[in-house]
Amino acid sequence: MSSSEKPSSKGQAWFCTTGLPSDIVVEVDDMTFHLHKFPLMSKSRKLHELITQQEAEAVTHSAVPHEEDDEDEIVEEQCHVTFTDFPGGSEAFEMAAKFSYGVKMELSPSNVASLRCAGEFLEMTEEYSEDNLISKTEKFLSQQVLKSLGNSIKTLKSCERLFPMADELGITERCIDSVISRASSADPALFGWPVSEAAASASKQILWNGIDAAGRRNNAGESWFEDLALLRLPLFKRLILAMREAELNPEIIETCVMYYAKKYIPGVSRSSRKPLPSSSSVSSETEQKEILETVVSNLPPEKNLNSSTATRFLFGLLRTANILNASESCRNSLEKKIGLQLEEATLDDLLVPSYSYLNETLYDVDCVERILSHFLNNFEARNAAAEDAVAEVIERDDAATRSPAMMLVGKLIDGYLSEIASDANLKPDRFYNFAISLPDQARLFDDGLYRAVDVYLKAHPWVSESEREKICGLLDCQKLTLEACTHAAQNERLPLRAVVQVLFFEQLQLRHAIAETLIAAETGVEIGRHSATIEREEEEEENGGGEPLRLGLETDHVEEGSNTWHVAVRENQVLRLDMDSMRTRVHQLERECSSMKRVIEKIEKPAVHGGGWRTSLGKKLGCKFKTQVCDSHQSAVVDTRKERRNRNSQQHHPHHE
């Protein structure tokens, strides 16, 4: 066919404009091809057999005499072939027909699989005709497609409409093996983390000789993840299963399934509110649910290295699982995986809305309780496994107490308690049980817990006095900072017993501070005396020769040492006066506390709504209570371990009191 003899299509008909009338019609799906026998028969064994068979039948039929026919009339009939199950449809047959006519074609990863299947269907083998379609497509597959990760994924995508022939020819299996082989040899760090919204902006800041090398690597990595996400769910599940059987890097598998979830499940990422494109939108909730459960079932059980981003995404999957009413095993799997890395979560992540009508609270408190339980169980298991490697029990306890993960979770849960405390439907028992589930070692100070208790009592003024005392029993007054103690002592929402405890421990803190100051002052004086004595002894040794000049220098040093001593004595006297003043204040606080205890014993029925006992105390003790807004900050916190050491030193040195 020359360059001027090009095929053309009119509606559902396809014509080859060679100037010769067509002598064969081939129907594929809804397209009709008007072609010529010779080009097709020269390349396709199957078409050659079909055309030969029809011509033989036509000769046999024409040999039968017909009375109605004119003997001088010659009738020519066209061959007619119909393919109802042609692999790749009319598009693949059109390309195969062009190949038969000698039209130059552009092979690509997207069409090579369909052409390979078309060649197999039409029996366009090398034995039948040299340099035929099967050999050309196989050469392109081996040299171009299977040596590239991206090309293998594109060809794999094209196989979705070629089943079962693509499987029978091994195209699907070869593409999957190529993807696994290329992905296993790649470093996941080069691709970045495709579900991270900040990855693109961060990569642009990394330049090498003015070239955004990191950005290009991230884009290259995301490109094949995007191509992988174009696969339909059955083929995607098959690929992920093959990755797991090949023991591919779990981080790559997790990245693949999370990228797939991000593309096909709406709302899985809170920061991404853009609508999904029509090509990737999921039409029904049933399909979304199936995709979600597939993604979750293929998540590696271990903690991911990029846990901060992964944790946000896992919470997004959990919210979606609740909305779609996914299976219980799916939600349990998500909760367990989140529990492994709960310290990487944020307060916004924990605020999972309650989608079930069975839950009265605004947020799903039960879900967070289960996640916290998984975290604590895993934490205890890690500590138990580490006990064999630790020599002393005390060192193990200190290490557990100072665990950064446990401290982060403690701060996170206290913040969550403050958020849910304002919910009017949150029962006192649920609040208490959730707050007490966190171990003591998770809270270095109870300021965050005190804030949550204060918010709860303010939002639930109808709570009975016994329940108030139970909730306030969560607090360890020894772990409250001075700022929190000051607020609690003036908090009208707290029961009287809690206020008395706060005042008592506030007094102890002050006495310990005084004792510590006295010890420091006396230690400083002793150091001054010792240094002055050493200085005089050194001067006497140096001036032992008795020269007049050196004697004069000795006199000067003695006078300087004497002046230093007098200054230290005066500073010590001023310091002792301050200590006496502080002792006086401590004694006053002790008397006030004793007076308060006597007043409390005389009170028979404490006021339910507050105010009554505070008015009585105010009149008898001459003090006023004001209500403040609790806003404690960790910057004002004092180390409780230092307080324990101070109490021990106080017991060993009773004369300081």
XYZ file of N, CA and C in Angstrom, residues 272-510:
717
model
N -6.542 16.663 51.998
C -6.835 16.710 50.570
C -8.345 16.718 50.378
N -8.879 17.879 50.045
C -10.316 18.019 49.862
C -10.700 18.138 48.384
N -9.755 17.917 47.471
C -10.049 18.040 46.057
C -10.873 16.847 45.604
N -11.850 17.057 44.707
C -12.634 15.917 44.217
C -11.788 15.011 43.349
N -12.130 13.728 43.371
C -11.390 12.756 42.587
C -11.735 12.921 41.114
N -10.768 12.729 40.201
C -11.089 12.767 38.785
C -12.024 11.638 38.405
N -12.775 11.858 37.326
C -13.790 10.883 36.943
C -13.193 9.530 36.600
N -11.939 9.524 36.080
C -11.321 8.270 35.688
C -10.996 7.383 36.880
N -10.809 7.988 38.053
C -10.428 7.195 39.214
C -11.513 7.134 40.276
N -12.680 7.711 39.991
C -13.739 7.711 40.987
C -14.345 6.326 41.104
N -14.803 6.022 42.293
C -15.430 4.727 42.558
C -16.924 4.936 42.589
N -17.648 4.112 41.861
C -19.062 4.371 41.645
C -19.931 3.993 42.831
N -19.562 2.997 43.585
C -20.447 2.517 44.642
C -19.680 2.346 45.945
N -20.434 2.380 47.044
C -19.830 2.160 48.352
C -19.340 0.720 48.502
N -19.990 -0.197 47.809
C -19.551 -1.589 47.880
C -18.138 -1.743 47.341
N -17.845 -1.075 46.213
C -16.496 -1.132 45.655
C -15.493 -0.440 46.568
N -15.898 0.693 47.151
C -15.013 1.376 48.093
C -14.695 0.481 49.289
N -15.696 -0.190 49.785
C -15.507 -1.078 50.933
C -14.573 -2.228 50.574
N -14.727 -2.794 49.372
C -13.863 -3.886 48.940
C -12.418 -3.407 48.799
N -12.240 -2.209 48.232
C -10.886 -1.659 48.094
C -10.272 -1.416 49.462
N -11.059 -0.850 50.368
C -10.558 -0.564 51.710
C -10.114 -1.832 52.422
N -10.937 -2.849 52.402
C -10.585 -4.092 53.081
C -9.385 -4.769 52.432
N -9.257 -4.628 51.108
C -8.076 -5.177 50.431
C -6.817 -4.447 50.861
N -6.897 -3.122 50.905
C -5.735 -2.317 51.314
C -5.315 -2.661 52.739
N -6.285 -2.732 53.646
C -5.968 -2.994 55.054
C -5.404 -4.395 55.241
N -5.960 -5.374 54.538
C -5.481 -6.757 54.690
C -4.065 -6.936 54.166
N -3.607 -6.033 53.295
C -2.263 -6.149 52.736
C -1.272 -5.185 53.368
N -1.671 -4.489 54.425
C -0.727 -3.633 55.140
C 0.221 -4.501 55.964
N 1.503 -4.248 55.913
C 2.434 -5.017 56.750
C 2.125 -4.814 58.222
N 2.226 -5.862 59.027
C 1.862 -5.732 60.444
C 2.839 -4.893 61.256
N 4.099 -4.786 60.801
C 5.090 -4.063 61.587
C 4.953 -2.558 61.372
N 5.631 -1.815 62.247
C 5.601 -0.359 62.196
C 6.411 0.140 61.014
N 5.875 1.157 60.337
C 6.564 1.711 59.180
C 7.584 2.738 59.613
N 8.654 2.884 58.815
C 9.698 3.848 59.143
C 9.176 5.275 59.064
N 8.288 5.548 58.102
C 7.713 6.881 57.961
C 6.411 6.959 58.753
N 6.501 6.677 60.049
C 5.296 6.434 60.841
C 4.447 7.680 61.030
N 5.048 8.863 61.033
C 4.254 10.067 61.266
C 3.208 10.244 60.179
N 3.641 10.142 58.921
C 2.702 10.260 57.815
C 1.777 9.059 57.766
N 2.305 7.877 57.968
C 1.491 6.673 57.910
C 0.396 6.690 58.973
N 0.691 7.222 60.161
C -0.313 7.259 61.224
C -1.492 8.130 60.829
N -1.246 9.280 60.234
C -2.342 10.130 59.763
C -3.187 9.383 58.743
N -2.531 8.650 57.847
C -3.260 7.932 56.820
C -4.044 6.769 57.404
N -3.482 6.102 58.402
C -4.189 4.997 59.041
C -5.454 5.487 59.740
N -5.376 6.638 60.380
C -6.583 7.202 60.992
C -7.615 7.576 59.932
N -7.139 8.051 58.770
C -8.068 8.328 57.676
C -8.762 7.068 57.193
N -8.009 5.979 57.095
C -8.618 4.703 56.728
C -9.618 4.245 57.788
N -9.295 4.482 59.054
C -10.189 4.063 60.135
C -11.502 4.840 60.096
N -11.427 6.142 59.863
C -12.659 6.932 59.744
C -13.505 6.430 58.567
N -12.837 6.162 57.444
C -13.576 5.671 56.279
C -14.174 4.297 56.547
N -13.454 3.439 57.268
C -13.974 2.111 57.607
C -15.233 2.219 58.463
N -15.262 3.195 59.350
C -16.466 3.394 60.165
C -17.633 3.888 59.318
N -17.340 4.773 58.366
C -18.404 5.303 57.514
C -18.980 4.209 56.623
N -18.100 3.395 56.043
C -18.544 2.345 55.124
C -19.005 1.084 55.832
N -18.921 1.095 57.172
C -19.306 -0.079 57.960
C -18.522 -1.304 57.509
N -17.211 -1.149 57.466
C -16.336 -2.247 57.061
C -16.388 -3.366 58.092
N -15.803 -4.488 57.744
C -15.840 -5.649 58.626
C -15.102 -5.361 59.936
N -15.480 -6.091 60.963
C -14.856 -5.902 62.274
C -13.371 -6.243 62.246
N -13.004 -7.277 61.490
C -11.589 -7.638 61.388
C -10.781 -6.531 60.727
N -11.373 -5.849 59.761
C -10.693 -4.734 59.092
C -10.426 -3.610 60.078
N -11.426 -3.245 60.865
C -11.240 -2.156 61.831
C -10.289 -2.559 62.953
N -10.369 -3.801 63.393
C -9.440 -4.261 64.437
C -7.999 -4.229 63.949
N -7.794 -4.601 62.696
C -6.445 -4.576 62.138
C -5.897 -3.155 62.093
N -6.741 -2.208 61.716
C -6.307 -0.812 61.690
C -5.986 -0.302 63.089
N -6.837 -0.633 64.045
C -6.614 -0.162 65.416
C -5.326 -0.737 65.996
N -5.042 -2.001 65.725
C -3.800 -2.600 66.224
C -2.575 -1.950 65.591
N -2.644 -1.685 64.301
C -1.497 -1.067 63.625
C -1.280 0.358 64.122
N -2.373 1.090 64.361
C -2.239 2.443 64.917
C -1.646 2.372 66.317
N -2.056 1.363 67.097
C -1.529 1.225 68.451
C -0.028 1.021 68.485
N 0.551 0.447 67.421
C 1.997 0.249 67.385
C 2.759 1.557 67.308
N 2.127 2.609 66.806
C 2.815 3.883 66.592
C 1.966 5.043 67.091
N 1.272 4.833 68.194
C 0.381 5.861 68.726
C 1.136 7.126 69.110
N 2.413 6.987 69.498
C 3.174 8.174 69.898
C 3.390 9.141 68.744
N 3.192 8.681 67.498
C 3.365 9.548 66.334
C 2.083 10.266 65.955
N 0.991 9.982 66.634
C -0.296 10.590 66.297
C -0.399 11.995 66.875
N -1.387 12.727 66.389
C -1.693 14.064 66.901
C -3.088 14.053 67.516
N -3.407 15.118 68.230
C -4.723 15.205 68.853
C -5.825 15.214 67.801
N -5.580 15.855 66.672
C -6.567 15.885 65.601
C -6.843 14.486 65.066
N -5.825 13.620 65.055
C -6.024 12.242 64.598
C -6.972 11.475 65.517
N -6.833 11.705 66.820
C -7.637 10.947 67.793
C -9.114 11.335 67.782
N -9.424 12.500 67.257
C -10.817 12.968 67.279
C -11.609 12.281 66.169
N -11.841 10.988 66.344
C -12.600 10.195 65.373
C -14.084 10.354 65.681
N -14.878 10.872 64.749
C -16.312 11.051 65.031
C -17.008 9.717 65.261
N -18.059 9.779 66.013
C -18.853 8.584 66.297
C -19.967 8.487 65.260
N -19.867 7.483 64.368
C -20.839 7.339 63.282
C -21.967 6.377 63.632
N -21.861 5.678 64.739
C -22.880 4.709 65.102
C -23.924 5.358 66.006
N -25.180 5.007 65.761
C -26.257 5.534 66.603
C -26.219 4.929 68.007
N -25.428 3.855 68.182
C -25.322 3.237 69.500
C -24.461 4.058 70.446
N -23.583 4.902 69.904
C -22.712 5.732 70.736
C -23.370 7.075 70.995
N -23.408 7.460 72.260
C -24.027 8.729 72.621
C -23.055 9.892 72.514
N -21.772 9.621 72.597
C -20.782 10.693 72.617
C -20.500 11.190 71.202
N -19.979 12.419 71.140
C -19.666 13.025 69.847
C -18.516 12.300 69.169
N -17.498 11.928 69.958
C -16.339 11.222 69.410
C -16.369 9.763 69.851
N -15.716 8.935 69.059
C -15.697 7.494 69.323
C -14.651 7.202 70.404
N -15.074 7.307 71.657
C -14.173 7.113 72.791
C -13.758 5.652 72.900
N -14.672 4.744 72.603
C -14.345 3.314 72.686
C -13.204 2.950 71.741
N -13.214 3.545 70.564
C -12.168 3.260 69.577
C -10.798 3.701 70.100
N -10.726 4.898 70.667
C -9.452 5.397 71.190
C -9.008 4.562 72.391
N -9.969 4.103 73.184
C -9.619 3.227 74.315
C -8.979 1.935 73.827
N -9.525 1.360 72.763
C -8.947 0.118 72.227
C -7.556 0.368 71.649
N -7.378 1.494 70.967
C -6.061 1.828 70.409
C -5.043 1.998 71.534
N -5.439 2.690 72.600
C -4.549 2.868 73.744
C -4.210 1.524 74.382
N -5.193 0.629 74.450
C -4.939 -0.696 75.022
C -3.920 -1.460 74.183
N -4.025 -1.374 72.857
C -3.041 -2.030 71.989
C -1.650 -1.442 72.208
N -1.578 -0.128 72.375
C -0.277 0.506 72.608
C 0.336 0.023 73.922
N -0.463 -0.017 74.991
C 0.053 -0.427 76.297
C 0.475 -1.894 76.287
N -0.306 -2.737 75.625
C 0.075 -4.158 75.541
C 1.385 -4.327 74.791
N 1.537 -3.594 73.708
C 2.782 -3.680 72.940
C 3.955 -3.112 73.733
N 3.685 -2.045 74.501
C 4.736 -1.437 75.315
C 5.208 -2.409 76.400
N 4.248 -3.076 77.048
C 4.611 -4.055 78.072
C 5.367 -5.241 77.472
N 4.961 -5.648 76.271
C 5.658 -6.763 75.624
C 7.101 -6.391 75.296
N 7.315 -5.154 74.837
C 8.679 -4.712 74.540
C 9.516 -4.646 75.804
N 8.932 -4.158 76.891
C 9.667 -4.088 78.157
C 9.999 -5.483 78.687
N 9.042 -6.402 78.541
C 9.291 -7.763 79.007
C 10.403 -8.421 78.199
N 10.433 -8.129 76.890
C 11.493 -8.696 76.060
C 12.845 -8.084 76.375
N 12.825 -6.831 76.848
C 14.087 -6.148 77.140
C 14.625 -6.480 78.528
N 13.835 -7.139 79.360
C 14.279 -7.430 80.722
C 15.487 -8.364 80.751
N 15.584 -9.255 79.788
C 16.711 -10.188 79.772
C 18.029 -9.476 79.502
N 17.951 -8.347 78.808
C 19.179 -7.631 78.456
C 19.565 -6.588 79.498
N 18.736 -6.378 80.514
C 19.007 -5.357 81.529
C 19.442 -6.057 82.809
N 20.441 -5.537 83.444
C 21.015 -6.216 84.604
C 20.230 -5.934 85.871
N 19.903 -4.685 86.138
C 19.307 -4.306 87.409
C 17.863 -3.876 87.205
N 17.021 -4.243 88.172
C 15.602 -3.917 88.081
C 15.390 -2.413 88.179
N 16.167 -1.740 88.988
C 16.003 -0.290 89.157
C 16.267 0.422 87.847
N 17.287 -0.002 87.134
C 17.596 0.624 85.852
C 16.470 0.384 84.853
N 15.856 -0.789 84.905
C 14.732 -1.054 84.009
C 13.572 -0.131 84.324
N 13.269 0.050 85.596
C 12.152 0.906 85.973
C 12.393 2.343 85.552
N 13.622 2.824 85.756
C 13.920 4.193 85.351
C 13.800 4.351 83.849
N 14.254 3.338 83.100
C 14.169 3.425 81.645
C 12.716 3.453 81.187
N 11.866 2.641 81.848
C 10.457 2.641 81.483
C 9.803 3.963 81.823
N 10.189 4.534 82.985
C 9.602 5.803 83.391
C 9.968 6.909 82.427
N 11.177 6.861 81.910
C 11.639 7.920 81.027
C 11.409 7.593 79.556
N 10.558 6.630 79.261
C 10.308 6.258 77.876
C 9.704 7.432 77.115
N 10.350 7.906 76.062
C 9.795 9.044 75.302
C 8.438 8.708 74.687
N 8.275 7.477 74.187
C 7.003 7.106 73.572
C 5.867 7.163 74.588
N 6.105 6.632 75.804
C 5.069 6.648 76.828
C 4.736 8.068 77.262
N 5.737 8.920 77.377
C 5.493 10.309 77.776
C 4.691 11.055 76.704
N 5.006 10.803 75.433
C 4.257 11.448 74.349
C 2.804 10.985 74.344
N 2.586 9.700 74.553
C 1.217 9.186 74.596
C 0.471 9.747 75.799
N 1.156 9.884 76.936
C 0.505 10.470 78.110
C 0.032 11.887 77.851
N 0.877 12.693 77.235
C 0.486 14.064 76.897
C -0.652 14.070 75.887
N -0.612 13.138 74.926
C -1.649 13.061 73.904
C -2.998 12.678 74.512
N -3.007 11.691 75.390
C -4.264 11.240 75.997
C -4.839 12.309 76.918
N -3.994 13.022 77.657
C -4.495 14.112 78.502
C -5.152 15.193 77.654
N -4.551 15.500 76.500
C -5.188 16.456 75.599
C -6.512 15.944 75.071
N -6.580 14.651 74.774
C -7.840 14.058 74.299
C -8.904 14.092 75.393
N -8.499 13.834 76.635
C -9.452 13.907 77.748
C -10.026 15.308 77.889
N -9.187 16.328 77.700
C -9.674 17.710 77.782
C -10.679 18.007 76.682
N -10.481 17.388 75.487
C -11.397 17.629 74.375
C -12.747 16.957 74.603
N -12.734 15.717 75.060
C -14.003 14.994 75.221
C -14.695 15.347 76.530
N -13.999 16.018 77.453
C -14.584 16.318 78.764
C -15.782 17.248 78.657
N -15.820 18.075 77.620
C -16.929 19.021 77.477
C -18.179 18.377 76.886
N -18.122 17.113 76.503
C -19.279 16.414 75.941
C -20.272 16.115 77.058
N -21.468 16.655 76.929
C -22.468 16.489 77.986
C -22.914 15.041 78.137
N -22.756 14.222 77.093
C -23.199 12.828 77.147
C -22.137 11.878 77.686
N -20.965 12.394 78.031
C -19.899 11.538 78.548
C -20.148 11.263 80.024
N -20.419 10.006 80.347
C -20.736 9.627 81.716
C -19.492 9.692 82.606
N -19.695 9.966 83.913
C -18.546 10.057 84.829
C -17.708 8.779 84.870
N -18.375 7.628 84.849
C -17.624 6.374 84.910
C -16.745 6.179 83.677
N -17.240 6.556 82.500
C -16.447 6.407 81.279
C -15.235 7.336 81.315
N -15.463 8.563 81.777
C -14.343 9.502 81.873
C -13.305 8.989 82.870
N -13.771 8.490 83.998
C -12.858 8.004 85.035
C -12.073 6.785 84.548
N -12.777 5.816 83.955
C -12.103 4.589 83.518
C -11.083 4.864 82.414
N -11.414 5.790 81.520
C -10.470 6.117 80.451
C -9.239 6.819 81.020
N -9.451 7.749 81.955
C -8.326 8.493 82.513
C -7.409 7.595 83.343
N -7.990 6.646 84.053
C -7.178 5.805 84.942
C -6.483 4.686 84.168
N -6.889 4.456 82.917
C -6.249 3.384 82.137
C -4.813 3.713 81.771
N -4.444 4.982 81.803
C -3.073 5.371 81.495
C -2.203 5.173 82.729
N -1.075 4.480 82.627
C -0.234 4.227 83.812
C 0.395 5.510 84.344
N 0.803 5.472 85.626
C 1.380 6.652 86.267
C 2.666 7.109 85.596
N 3.429 6.176 85.041
C 4.702 6.542 84.443
C 4.536 7.367 83.168
N 3.304 7.433 82.642
C 3.076 8.228 81.435
C 2.933 9.710 81.747
N 2.735 10.040 83.030
C 2.550 11.442 83.401
C 3.634 11.847 84.387
N 4.533 12.700 83.932
C 5.530 13.255 84.840
C 4.883 14.276 85.760
N 3.906 15.007 85.233
C 3.115 15.962 86.009
C 1.649 15.777 85.648
N 0.779 16.115 86.576
C -0.663 15.927 86.396
C -1.384 17.199 85.989
N -0.665 18.178 85.473
C -1.318 19.421 85.083
C -2.319 19.200 83.953
N -1.943 18.390 82.938
C -2.861 18.116 81.839
C -4.092 17.365 82.306
N -3.914 16.394 83.205
C -5.050 15.664 83.746
C -5.936 16.582 84.589
N -5.310 17.491 85.341
C -6.102 18.426 86.147
C -6.960 19.321 85.249
N -6.399 19.768 84.138
C -7.177 20.597 83.215
C -8.383 19.819 82.691
N -8.193 18.524 82.327
C -9.303 17.707 81.840
C -10.373 17.539 82.918
N -9.950 17.310 84.162
C -10.904 17.178 85.269
C -11.674 18.478 85.476
N -10.966 19.602 85.405
C -11.620 20.896 85.589
C -12.655 21.146 84.494
N -12.298 20.823 83.240
C -13.243 21.007 82.133
C -14.456 20.102 82.313
N -14.230 18.870 82.757
C -15.351 17.945 82.935
C -16.297 18.432 84.026
N -15.756 18.867 85.162
C -16.616 19.348 86.252
C -17.380 20.603 85.844
N -16.764 21.434 85.035
C -17.447 22.645 84.571
C -18.579 22.301 83.612
N -18.369 21.307 82.732
C -19.389 20.930 81.748
C -20.465 20.024 82.329
N -20.246 19.467 83.532
C -21.208 18.558 84.165
C -21.491 19.025 85.596
N -22.155 20.167 85.757
C -22.409 20.672 87.118
C -23.387 19.822 87.911
N -24.120 18.928 87.229
C -25.105 18.094 87.922
C -24.507 16.817 88.529
N -23.220 16.605 88.337
C -22.584 15.404 88.870
C -22.629 15.430 90.393
N -22.922 14.295 91.005
C -23.048 14.228 92.461
C -21.696 14.447 93.136
N -21.747 14.737 94.442
C -20.528 15.031 95.188
C -19.615 13.812 95.261
N -20.214 12.627 95.402
C -19.387 11.418 95.466
C -18.668 11.176 94.141
N -19.353 11.441 93.027
C -18.704 11.278 91.724
C -17.635 12.332 91.516
N -17.867 13.537 92.030
C -16.843 14.579 91.944
C -15.576 14.155 92.688
N -15.757 13.623 93.869
C -14.597 13.185 94.644
C -13.885 12.027 93.957
N -14.655 11.137 93.326
C -14.034 10.014 92.617
C -13.202 10.511 91.440
N -13.750 11.460 90.689
C -13.025 11.997 89.533
C -11.793 12.768 89.989
N -11.928 13.551 91.059
C -10.770 14.289 91.570
C -9.735 13.349 92.174
N -10.164 12.141 92.527
C -9.213 11.163 93.031
C -8.218 10.701 91.977
N -8.486 11.027 90.713
C -7.521 10.719 89.657
C -6.232 11.508 89.823
N -6.324 12.682 90.459
C -5.186 13.592 90.546
C -4.230 13.174 91.651
N -2.954 13.284 91.363
C -1.910 13.138 92.367
C -1.400 14.532 92.686
N -1.812 15.057 93.831
C -1.478 16.440 94.165
C 0.016 16.671 94.251
N 0.785 15.626 94.517
C 2.237 15.778 94.567
C 2.837 16.025 93.185
N 2.069 15.717 92.117
C 2.571 15.895 90.757
C 1.996 17.129 90.083
N 1.368 18.010 90.871
C 0.872 19.271 90.329
C 1.935 20.349 90.488
N 2.086 21.177 89.467
C 3.043 22.276 89.558
C 2.467 23.371 90.442
N 3.305 24.337 90.784
C 2.867 25.425 91.656
C 1.727 26.210 91.024
N 1.777 26.408 89.714
C 0.709 27.137 89.020
C -0.609 26.383 89.100
N -0.554 25.049 88.880
C -1.776 24.251 88.970
C -2.306 24.216 90.399
N -1.399 24.138 91.388
C -1.835 24.159 92.790
C -2.533 25.470 93.122
N -1.997 26.569 92.642
C -2.601 27.876 92.904
C -4.001 27.948 92.332
N -4.180 27.429 91.118
C -5.511 27.432 90.507
C -6.462 26.503 91.255
N -5.974 25.301 91.613
C -6.843 24.331 92.277
C -7.282 24.814 93.648
N -6.416 25.531 94.353
C -6.765 26.016 95.689
C -7.898 27.032 95.639
N -8.089 27.668 94.482
C -9.143 28.680 94.342
C -10.279 28.205 93.438
N -10.309 26.918 93.133
C -11.289 26.376 92.194
C -12.544 25.958 92.952
N -13.651 26.650 92.726
C -14.897 26.359 93.431
C -15.538 25.047 92.974
N -15.100 24.530 91.796
C -15.701 23.296 91.295
C -15.149 22.058 91.985
N -14.001 22.162 92.643
C -13.398 21.010 93.300
C -14.057 20.754 94.651
N -14.174 19.496 95.057
C -14.681 19.186 96.396
C -13.729 19.716 97.469
N -14.250 19.871 98.683
C -13.464 20.435 99.781
C -12.248 19.567 100.088
N -12.421 18.264 100.056
C -11.311 17.379 100.374
C -10.159 17.554 99.390
N -10.482 17.730 98.127
C -9.442 17.930 97.123
C -8.703 19.239 97.351
N -9.434 20.280 97.732
C -8.787 21.572 97.989
C -7.838 21.475 99.176
N -8.258 20.765 100.223
C -7.401 20.609 101.401
C -6.130 19.856 101.030
N -6.255 18.822 100.225
C -5.067 18.086 99.795
C -4.126 18.971 98.990
N -4.684 19.786 98.132
C -3.847 20.681 97.328
C -3.094 21.649 98.224
N -3.808 22.236 99.210
C -3.147 23.172 100.122
C -2.058 22.483 100.934
N -2.321 21.257 101.345
C -1.340 20.535 102.141
C -0.052 20.300 101.346
N -0.194 19.800 100.133
C 0.999 19.518 99.332
C 1.663 20.799 98.834
N 0.883 21.852 98.681
C 1.499 23.138 98.333
C 2.388 23.615 99.477
N 1.923 23.390 100.708
C 2.731 23.753 101.883
C 4.002 22.909 101.947
N 3.884 21.601 101.650
C 5.069 20.752 101.644
C 6.086 21.208 100.608
N 5.603 21.584 99.438
C 6.514 22.069 98.404
C 7.274 23.298 98.879
N 6.560 24.193 99.570
C 7.214 25.405 100.053
C 8.259 25.077 101.112
